[in-house]
Tab-separated table of C-alpha atoms in Angstrom:
chain	number	residue	atom	x	y	z
A	1254	LEU	CA	-39.626	-33.498	101.335
A	1255	PRO	CA	-43.049	-33.089	103.026
A	1256	PRO	CA	-45.738	-31.883	100.551
A	1257	ALA	CA	-46.206	-28.578	102.381
A	1258	LEU	CA	-42.478	-27.789	102.176
A	1259	MET	CA	-42.314	-28.827	98.509
A	1260	TRP	CA	-45.245	-26.529	97.641
A	1261	SER	CA	-43.602	-23.655	99.534
A	1262	LEU	CA	-40.372	-24.072	97.566
A	1263	LEU	CA	-42.255	-24.195	94.237
A	1264	ALA	CA	-44.361	-21.163	95.115
A	1265	SER	CA	-41.232	-19.146	95.859
A	1266	ARG	CA	-40.106	-19.627	92.251
A	1267	ARG	CA	-41.502	-17.745	89.241
A	1268	VAL	CA	-44.661	-19.397	87.993
A	1269	PRO	CA	-44.017	-20.848	84.476
A	1270	THR	CA	-46.360	-19.670	81.756
A	1271	VAL	CA	-47.751	-21.648	78.811
A	1272	PRO	CA	-48.553	-19.492	75.742
A	1273	VAL	CA	-51.979	-20.186	74.272
A	1274	LYS	CA	-52.965	-19.193	70.721
A	1275	ASN	CA	-56.487	-18.709	69.410
A	1276	LEU	CA	-58.089	-18.377	72.855
A	1277	THR	CA	-60.936	-16.478	71.208
A	1278	GLY	CA	-60.762	-18.284	67.872
A	1279	SER	CA	-62.686	-21.249	66.543
A	1280	SER	CA	-59.864	-23.785	66.533
A	1281	PRO	CA	-59.693	-25.990	69.684
A	1282	VAL	CA	-56.291	-27.472	68.836
A	1283	ASN	CA	-53.846	-24.989	70.332
A	1284	PRO	CA	-55.807	-24.370	73.566
A	1285	ALA	CA	-56.253	-28.134	73.952
A	1286	LEU	CA	-52.520	-28.780	73.632
A	1287	ALA	CA	-51.796	-26.017	76.119
A	1288	GLY	CA	-54.394	-27.499	78.456
A	1289	ILE	CA	-52.813	-30.939	78.270
A	1290	THR	CA	-49.405	-29.394	78.977
A	1291	GLY	CA	-50.897	-27.583	81.962
A	1292	ILE	CA	-52.419	-30.826	83.307
A	1293	LEU	CA	-49.100	-32.657	83.012
A	1294	MET	CA	-47.216	-29.835	84.744
A	1295	SER	CA	-49.814	-29.705	87.502
A	1296	ALA	CA	-49.540	-33.461	87.965
A	1297	ALA	CA	-45.823	-32.970	88.521
A	1298	GLY	CA	-46.587	-30.419	91.219
A	1299	LEU	CA	-45.726	-27.360	89.119
A	1300	PRO	CA	-48.031	-24.327	89.244
A	1301	VAL	CA	-49.172	-23.194	85.769
A	1302	CYS	CA	-50.473	-19.889	84.400
A	1303	LEU	CA	-52.001	-19.855	80.900
A	1304	THR	CA	-51.232	-16.693	78.934
A	1305	ARG	CA	-52.305	-15.248	75.613
A	1306	PRO	CA	-49.374	-14.510	73.199
A	1307	PRO	CA	-48.661	-10.918	72.086
A	1308	LYS	CA	-50.524	-9.798	68.977
A	1309	LEU	CA	-48.730	-8.875	65.763
A	1310	VAL	CA	-49.785	-5.387	64.607
A	1311	LEU	CA	-48.671	-4.824	61.007
A	1312	HIS	CA	-50.855	-1.879	60.002
A	1313	PRO	CA	-52.154	1.331	61.616
A	1314	PRO	CA	-55.858	1.954	62.284
A	1315	PRO	CA	-57.839	2.905	59.151
A	1316	VAL	CA	-56.924	6.320	57.718
A	1317	SER	CA	-59.199	8.375	55.466
A	1318	LYS	CA	-57.842	10.341	52.503
A	1319	SER	CA	-58.651	13.620	54.269
A	1320	GLU	CA	-56.351	12.625	57.174
A	1321	ILE	CA	-53.326	11.981	54.953
A	1322	GLN	CA	-50.905	14.919	54.781
A	1323	SER	CA	-47.920	15.728	52.601
A	1324	ILE	CA	-44.560	16.037	54.324
A	1325	PRO	CA	-43.330	19.626	54.874
A	1326	GLY	CA	-40.021	20.303	53.160
A	1327	ILE	CA	-40.405	17.403	50.721
A	1328	SER	CA	-41.950	18.054	47.341
A	1329	HIS	CA	-44.507	15.649	45.869
A	1330	THR	CA	-45.826	12.489	47.534
A	1331	CYS	CA	-44.720	9.923	44.952
A	1332	ARG	CA	-41.579	9.020	43.044
A	1333	LYS	CA	-41.118	6.551	40.189
A	1334	THR	CA	-38.205	4.768	38.570
A	1335	THR	CA	-38.593	3.589	35.007
A	1336	LYS	CA	-35.333	2.320	33.583
A	1337	LYS	CA	-31.658	1.913	34.294
A	1338	GLN	CA	-29.712	5.144	34.577
A	1339	ALA	CA	-27.648	6.021	31.537
A	1340	LYS	CA	-24.141	4.578	31.613
A	1341	LYS	CA	-21.188	6.881	31.717
A	1342	GLY	CA	-19.538	7.212	28.313
A	1343	LYS	CA	-16.050	6.415	29.585
A	1344	THR	CA	-13.845	3.347	29.467
A	1345	PRO	CA	-13.075	1.505	32.741
A	1346	GLU	CA	-9.498	2.769	32.563
A	1347	GLU	CA	-10.719	6.382	32.333
A	1348	VAL	CA	-13.066	5.879	35.278
A	1349	LEU	CA	-10.393	4.343	37.504
A	1350	LYS	CA	-7.837	6.976	36.627
A	1351	LYS	CA	-9.847	9.536	38.636
A	1352	TYR	CA	-9.598	7.458	41.802
A	1353	LEU	CA	-6.062	6.064	41.635
A	1354	GLN	CA	-2.421	6.949	42.044
A	1355	LYS	CA	0.192	4.765	40.362
A	1356	VAL	CA	2.562	2.916	42.691
A	1357	ARG	CA	6.112	2.513	41.400
A	1358	HIS	CA	7.330	0.310	44.264
A	1359	PRO	CA	4.527	-2.043	45.367
A	1360	PRO	CA	4.407	-3.004	49.069
A	1361	ASP	CA	5.280	-6.553	50.084
A	1362	GLU	CA	1.678	-7.734	50.465
A	1363	ASP	CA	-1.089	-9.506	48.569
A	1364	CYS	CA	-3.607	-7.954	46.214
A	1365	THR	CA	-6.899	-8.756	48.003
A	1366	ILE	CA	-8.670	-9.264	44.657
A	1367	CYS	CA	-6.480	-11.938	43.041
A	1368	MET	CA	-4.508	-12.877	46.220
A	1369	GLU	CA	-1.182	-12.744	44.355
A	1370	ARG	CA	1.729	-10.620	45.593
A	1371	LEU	CA	1.563	-7.020	44.399
A	1372	SER	CA	5.192	-7.320	43.282
A	1373	ALA	CA	4.129	-10.062	40.832
A	1374	PRO	CA	1.715	-9.831	37.869
A	1375	SER	CA	-2.028	-10.027	38.525
A	1376	GLY	CA	-3.439	-13.532	38.927
A	1377	TYR	CA	-6.825	-12.668	37.431
A	1378	LYS	CA	-7.723	-15.394	34.898
A	1379	GLY	CA	-10.940	-14.028	33.395
A	1380	PRO	CA	-11.356	-11.859	30.289
A	1381	GLN	CA	-8.206	-9.794	30.070
A	1382	PRO	CA	-8.536	-5.983	30.359
A	1383	ALA	CA	-6.459	-3.828	28.024
A	1384	ILE	CA	-3.941	-2.956	30.709
A	1385	LYS	CA	-0.619	-4.444	31.789
A	1386	PRO	CA	-1.038	-7.100	34.506
A	1387	ASP	CA	1.922	-5.891	36.571
A	1388	LEU	CA	0.813	-2.267	37.111
A	1389	VAL	CA	-0.224	-1.348	40.661
A	1390	GLY	CA	-2.379	1.534	41.901
A	1391	LYS	CA	-3.452	3.062	45.238
A	1392	LEU	CA	-6.975	4.358	45.854
A	1393	VAL	CA	-6.630	8.005	46.815
A	1394	LYS	CA	-9.120	8.228	49.714
A	1395	CYS	CA	-8.574	4.967	51.603
A	1396	GLY	CA	-5.009	4.187	50.470
A	1397	HIS	CA	-5.542	0.505	49.689
A	1398	VAL	CA	-3.349	-0.920	46.931
A	1399	PHE	CA	-4.321	-3.326	44.116
A	1400	HIS	CA	-3.245	-4.511	40.689
A	1401	LEU	CA	-4.763	-2.121	38.122
A	1402	HIS	CA	-5.552	-5.201	36.060
A	1403	CYS	CA	-7.681	-6.565	38.955
A	1404	LEU	CA	-9.497	-3.273	39.549
A	1405	VAL	CA	-10.465	-2.965	35.881
A	1406	ALA	CA	-11.726	-6.561	35.877
A	1407	MET	CA	-13.720	-5.907	39.061
A	1408	TYR	CA	-15.265	-2.778	37.543
A	1409	ASN	CA	-16.215	-4.657	34.360
A	1410	ASN	CA	-17.934	-7.348	36.443
A	1411	GLY	CA	-20.002	-4.775	38.364
A	1412	ASN	CA	-22.684	-2.231	37.536
A	1413	LYS	CA	-20.302	-0.125	35.400
A	1414	ASP	CA	-22.003	3.099	36.510
A	1415	GLY	CA	-18.894	5.261	36.872
A	1416	SER	CA	-18.401	4.441	40.569
A	1417	LEU	CA	-15.990	2.132	42.370
A	1418	GLN	CA	-16.136	0.564	45.833
A	1419	CYS	CA	-12.944	-0.491	47.566
A	1420	PRO	CA	-13.125	-4.284	48.068
A	1421	THR	CA	-11.153	-4.009	51.319
A	1422	CYS	CA	-12.856	-1.207	53.296
A	1423	LYS	CA	-15.962	-0.491	51.130
A	1424	THR	CA	-15.103	3.190	50.626
A	1425	ILE	CA	-17.148	4.462	47.671
A	1426	TYR	CA	-15.655	6.517	44.845
A	1427	GLY	CA	-18.121	8.409	42.663
A	1428	VAL	CA	-21.899	7.887	42.928
A	1429	LYS	CA	-22.944	4.292	43.532
A	1430	THR	CA	-26.139	3.117	41.817
A	1431	GLY	CA	-27.959	-0.207	42.001
A	1432	THR	CA	-30.088	-2.532	39.907
A	1433	GLN	CA	-33.538	-1.963	41.431
A	1434	PRO	CA	-36.347	-2.798	38.982
A	1435	PRO	CA	-38.852	-0.106	37.904
A	1436	GLY	CA	-41.505	0.800	40.458
A	1437	LYS	CA	-43.159	3.479	42.579
A	1438	MET	CA	-42.458	4.931	46.052
A	1439	GLU	CA	-45.227	6.866	47.871
A	1440	TYR	CA	-44.760	8.770	51.146
A	1441	HIS	CA	-47.041	10.830	53.394
A	1442	ILE	CA	-48.006	11.505	57.020
A	1443	ILE	CA	-50.754	9.600	58.830
A	1444	PRO	CA	-52.283	10.792	62.160
A	1445	HIS	CA	-51.146	7.891	64.351
A	1446	ALA	CA	-48.092	7.510	66.598
A	1447	LEU	CA	-45.622	4.656	66.567
A	1448	PRO	CA	-44.757	2.830	69.815
A	1449	GLY	CA	-41.860	4.726	71.364
A	1450	HIS	CA	-42.702	7.896	69.391
A	1451	SER	CA	-45.902	9.085	71.042
A	1452	ASP	CA	-44.921	12.740	70.608
A	1453	CYS	CA	-45.294	12.768	66.800
A	1454	LYS	CA	-47.289	11.403	63.889
A	1455	THR	CA	-46.021	8.776	61.459
A	1456	ILE	CA	-44.474	8.825	57.997
A	1457	ARG	CA	-45.827	5.976	55.897
A	1458	ILE	CA	-43.870	4.772	52.870
A	1459	ILE	CA	-45.502	2.497	50.298
A	1460	TYR	CA	-43.251	0.675	47.826
A	1461	ASN	CA	-44.758	-1.008	44.789
A	1462	ILE	CA	-42.697	-2.960	42.265
A	1463	PRO	CA	-44.457	-5.179	39.702
A	1464	PRO	CA	-42.985	-8.430	38.337
A	1465	GLY	CA	-41.111	-8.120	35.059
A	1466	VAL	CA	-38.178	-9.271	32.955
A	1467	GLN	CA	-34.575	-8.986	34.096
A	1468	GLY	CA	-32.330	-6.516	32.300
A	1469	PRO	CA	-28.625	-6.825	31.480
A	1470	GLU	CA	-27.710	-5.561	34.979
A	1471	HIS	CA	-29.582	-8.410	36.719
A	1472	PRO	CA	-28.432	-11.971	37.569
A	1473	ASN	CA	-30.306	-13.696	34.694
A	1474	PRO	CA	-30.944	-11.221	31.833
A	1475	GLY	CA	-34.048	-12.006	29.805
A	1476	LYS	CA	-35.575	-14.208	32.501
A	1477	SER	CA	-38.731	-13.098	34.342
A	1478	PHE	CA	-38.614	-12.103	38.006
A	1479	THR	CA	-41.310	-12.201	40.690
A	1480	ALA	CA	-42.235	-9.438	43.141
A	1481	ARG	CA	-43.769	-10.903	46.312
A	1482	GLY	CA	-45.451	-8.941	49.087
A	1483	PHE	CA	-46.029	-5.689	47.230
A	1484	PRO	CA	-47.199	-3.088	47.980
A	1485	ARG	CA	-44.918	-3.012	51.033
A	1486	HIS	CA	-45.816	-0.550	53.800
A	1487	CYS	CA	-42.998	0.890	55.926
A	1488	TYR	CA	-42.996	3.404	58.786
A	1489	LEU	CA	-40.866	6.202	60.215
A	1490	PRO	CA	-41.604	8.633	63.051
A	1491	ASP	CA	-42.484	12.116	61.761
A	1492	SER	CA	-39.635	13.637	63.760
A	1493	GLU	CA	-36.643	15.665	62.601
A	1494	LYS	CA	-34.480	12.552	62.365
A	1495	GLY	CA	-37.293	10.553	60.756
A	1496	ARG	CA	-37.670	13.152	57.998
A	1497	LYS	CA	-33.902	13.130	57.490
A	1498	VAL	CA	-34.017	9.362	57.005
A	1499	LEU	CA	-36.868	9.751	54.505
A	1500	LYS	CA	-34.932	12.300	52.452
A	1501	LEU	CA	-31.970	9.911	52.281
A	1502	LEU	CA	-34.251	7.000	51.384
A	1503	LEU	CA	-35.525	9.085	48.463
A	1504	VAL	CA	-31.933	9.448	47.264
A	1505	ALA	CA	-31.458	5.681	47.673
A	1506	TRP	CA	-34.633	5.090	45.658
A	1507	ASP	CA	-33.477	7.387	42.860
A	1508	ARG	CA	-30.136	5.561	42.804
A	1509	ARG	CA	-31.955	2.209	42.668
A	1510	LEU	CA	-30.405	0.912	45.885
A	1511	ILE	CA	-33.383	-0.098	48.062
A	1512	PHE	CA	-34.324	-3.288	46.205
A	1513	ALA	CA	-32.516	-5.749	43.952
A	1514	VAL	CA	-33.267	-8.959	42.064
A	1515	GLY	CA	-31.814	-12.018	43.738
A	1516	THR	CA	-32.578	-14.975	46.015
A	1517	SER	CA	-34.876	-14.478	49.012
A	1518	SER	CA	-33.186	-15.302	52.333
A	1519	THR	CA	-36.574	-16.169	53.889
A	1520	THR	CA	-38.185	-18.328	51.208
A	1521	GLY	CA	-35.183	-19.415	49.111
A	1522	GLU	CA	-36.930	-18.253	45.939
A	1523	SER	CA	-34.555	-17.089	43.212
A	1524	ASP	CA	-35.138	-14.391	40.589
A	1525	THR	CA	-37.336	-12.322	42.898
A	1526	VAL	CA	-37.289	-8.775	44.269
A	1527	ILE	CA	-35.449	-8.588	47.617
A	1528	TRP	CA	-34.404	-5.892	50.090
A	1529	ASN	CA	-30.913	-4.552	49.426
A	1530	GLU	CA	-29.101	-3.994	52.764
A	1531	ILE	CA	-31.166	-0.975	53.905
A	1532	HIS	CA	-33.495	-2.210	56.631
A	1533	HIS	CA	-37.076	-0.931	56.893
A	1534	LYS	CA	-39.729	-1.177	59.600
A	1535	THR	CA	-42.777	-2.984	58.223
A	1536	GLU	CA	-44.650	-3.499	61.529
A	1537	PHE	CA	-46.645	-0.513	62.725
A	1538	GLY	CA	-47.766	-1.317	66.270
A	1539	SER	CA	-45.523	-4.150	67.478
A	1540	ASN	CA	-41.969	-5.418	67.230
A	1541	LEU	CA	-42.453	-9.172	67.468
A	1542	THR	CA	-40.381	-9.938	64.362
A	1543	GLY	CA	-37.750	-7.218	64.836
A	1544	HIS	CA	-39.274	-5.211	61.992
A	1545	GLY	CA	-41.330	-2.806	64.105
A	1546	TYR	CA	-41.329	-0.371	66.997
A	1547	PRO	CA	-40.266	0.464	69.659
A	1548	ASP	CA	-36.622	0.308	68.568
A	1549	ILE	CA	-34.522	3.146	69.958
A	1550	ASN	CA	-31.539	2.321	67.720
A	1551	TYR	CA	-33.321	1.959	64.382
A	1552	LEU	CA	-32.929	5.479	62.986
A	1553	ASP	CA	-29.211	5.546	63.784
A	1554	ASN	CA	-28.768	2.048	62.343
A	1555	VAL	CA	-30.500	2.886	59.056
A	1556	LEU	CA	-28.464	6.090	58.737
A	1557	ALA	CA	-25.320	3.946	59.035
A	1558	GLU	CA	-26.643	1.519	56.396
A	1559	LEU	CA	-27.386	4.414	54.042
A	1560	ALA	CA	-23.897	5.816	54.611
A	1561	ALA	CA	-22.461	2.390	53.717
A	1562	GLN	CA	-24.188	2.798	50.328
A	1563	GLY	CA	-22.613	6.245	49.912
A	1564	ILE	CA	-25.772	8.163	50.898
A	1565	THR	CA	-25.172	10.916	53.470
A	1566	GLU	CA	-26.227	14.521	54.011
A	1567	GLU	CA	-23.690	15.455	51.342
A	1568	SER	CA	-25.770	13.368	48.925
A	1569	LEU	CA	-28.735	15.679	49.487
A	1570	ALA	CA	-26.643	18.642	48.378
A	1571	GLN	CA	-25.446	16.683	45.331
A	1572	GLU	CA	-29.031	15.868	44.349
A	1573	LYS	CA	-29.981	19.556	44.526
A	1574	ASP	CA	-26.992	20.446	42.347
């Protein structure tokens, strides 16, 4: 094609952009590489526009102590956990009895715990509970059926806190608690708005968990665990729904469900404090990593994650009782 026609065709397309880091910094490496890329693209007849990448904004502007406010309707501004909640003084069989109905004629299907037929004895091969391996029970709320032998074994291998979670549909029976190490949760209002929530101030949550030694409820009892990245700052809009989420997060904190000791999915480090399936927003003024704002679905998503842990508005009434 003639050069004039080629240039016309290229100009009609969107001009490609080359991100450049550290344009105002001291390092010449990244701008130089971008410049070389631009030269090569220009040599090929492609128009180039150099751009500066978006900036990660993790924290709000500085806030003085006099600007920090307590949250109306929520007492105190700090909550601590010290040790594992007291275990229920009941045997596994007594706990399960509250949630089960005996089944005299088992359905023709597999037990999803041991994968043996319900009409046959349990195939669980671990430490044997003091219950007959051929008894079958149905969970009263969700209706799923299992060997009683398997359910007792599953309960013994868990947190043994008086609650049970159906392995098929995750319905929770009783009050589920976790294995979060001791720490402190602070919460207050700061006078800055989050992106997408310009009509209100911001709730700031600060979690702080120190390193320590794993207890009997953790993966490696007696072994030390690390606690990276603390204190961790998280943010919610100071709206009606944001305050509702905070109240439920306080219940999750009291039940030791926000953090756990395990293996980090980002670093691969084992025996360290990790998030426990309740997502938080740790970026204040950007959403480059997916952990910030704006995010119109976040509050609804975190409410669903809390509900999956058995924490709903009914939980707030239970805590008051």
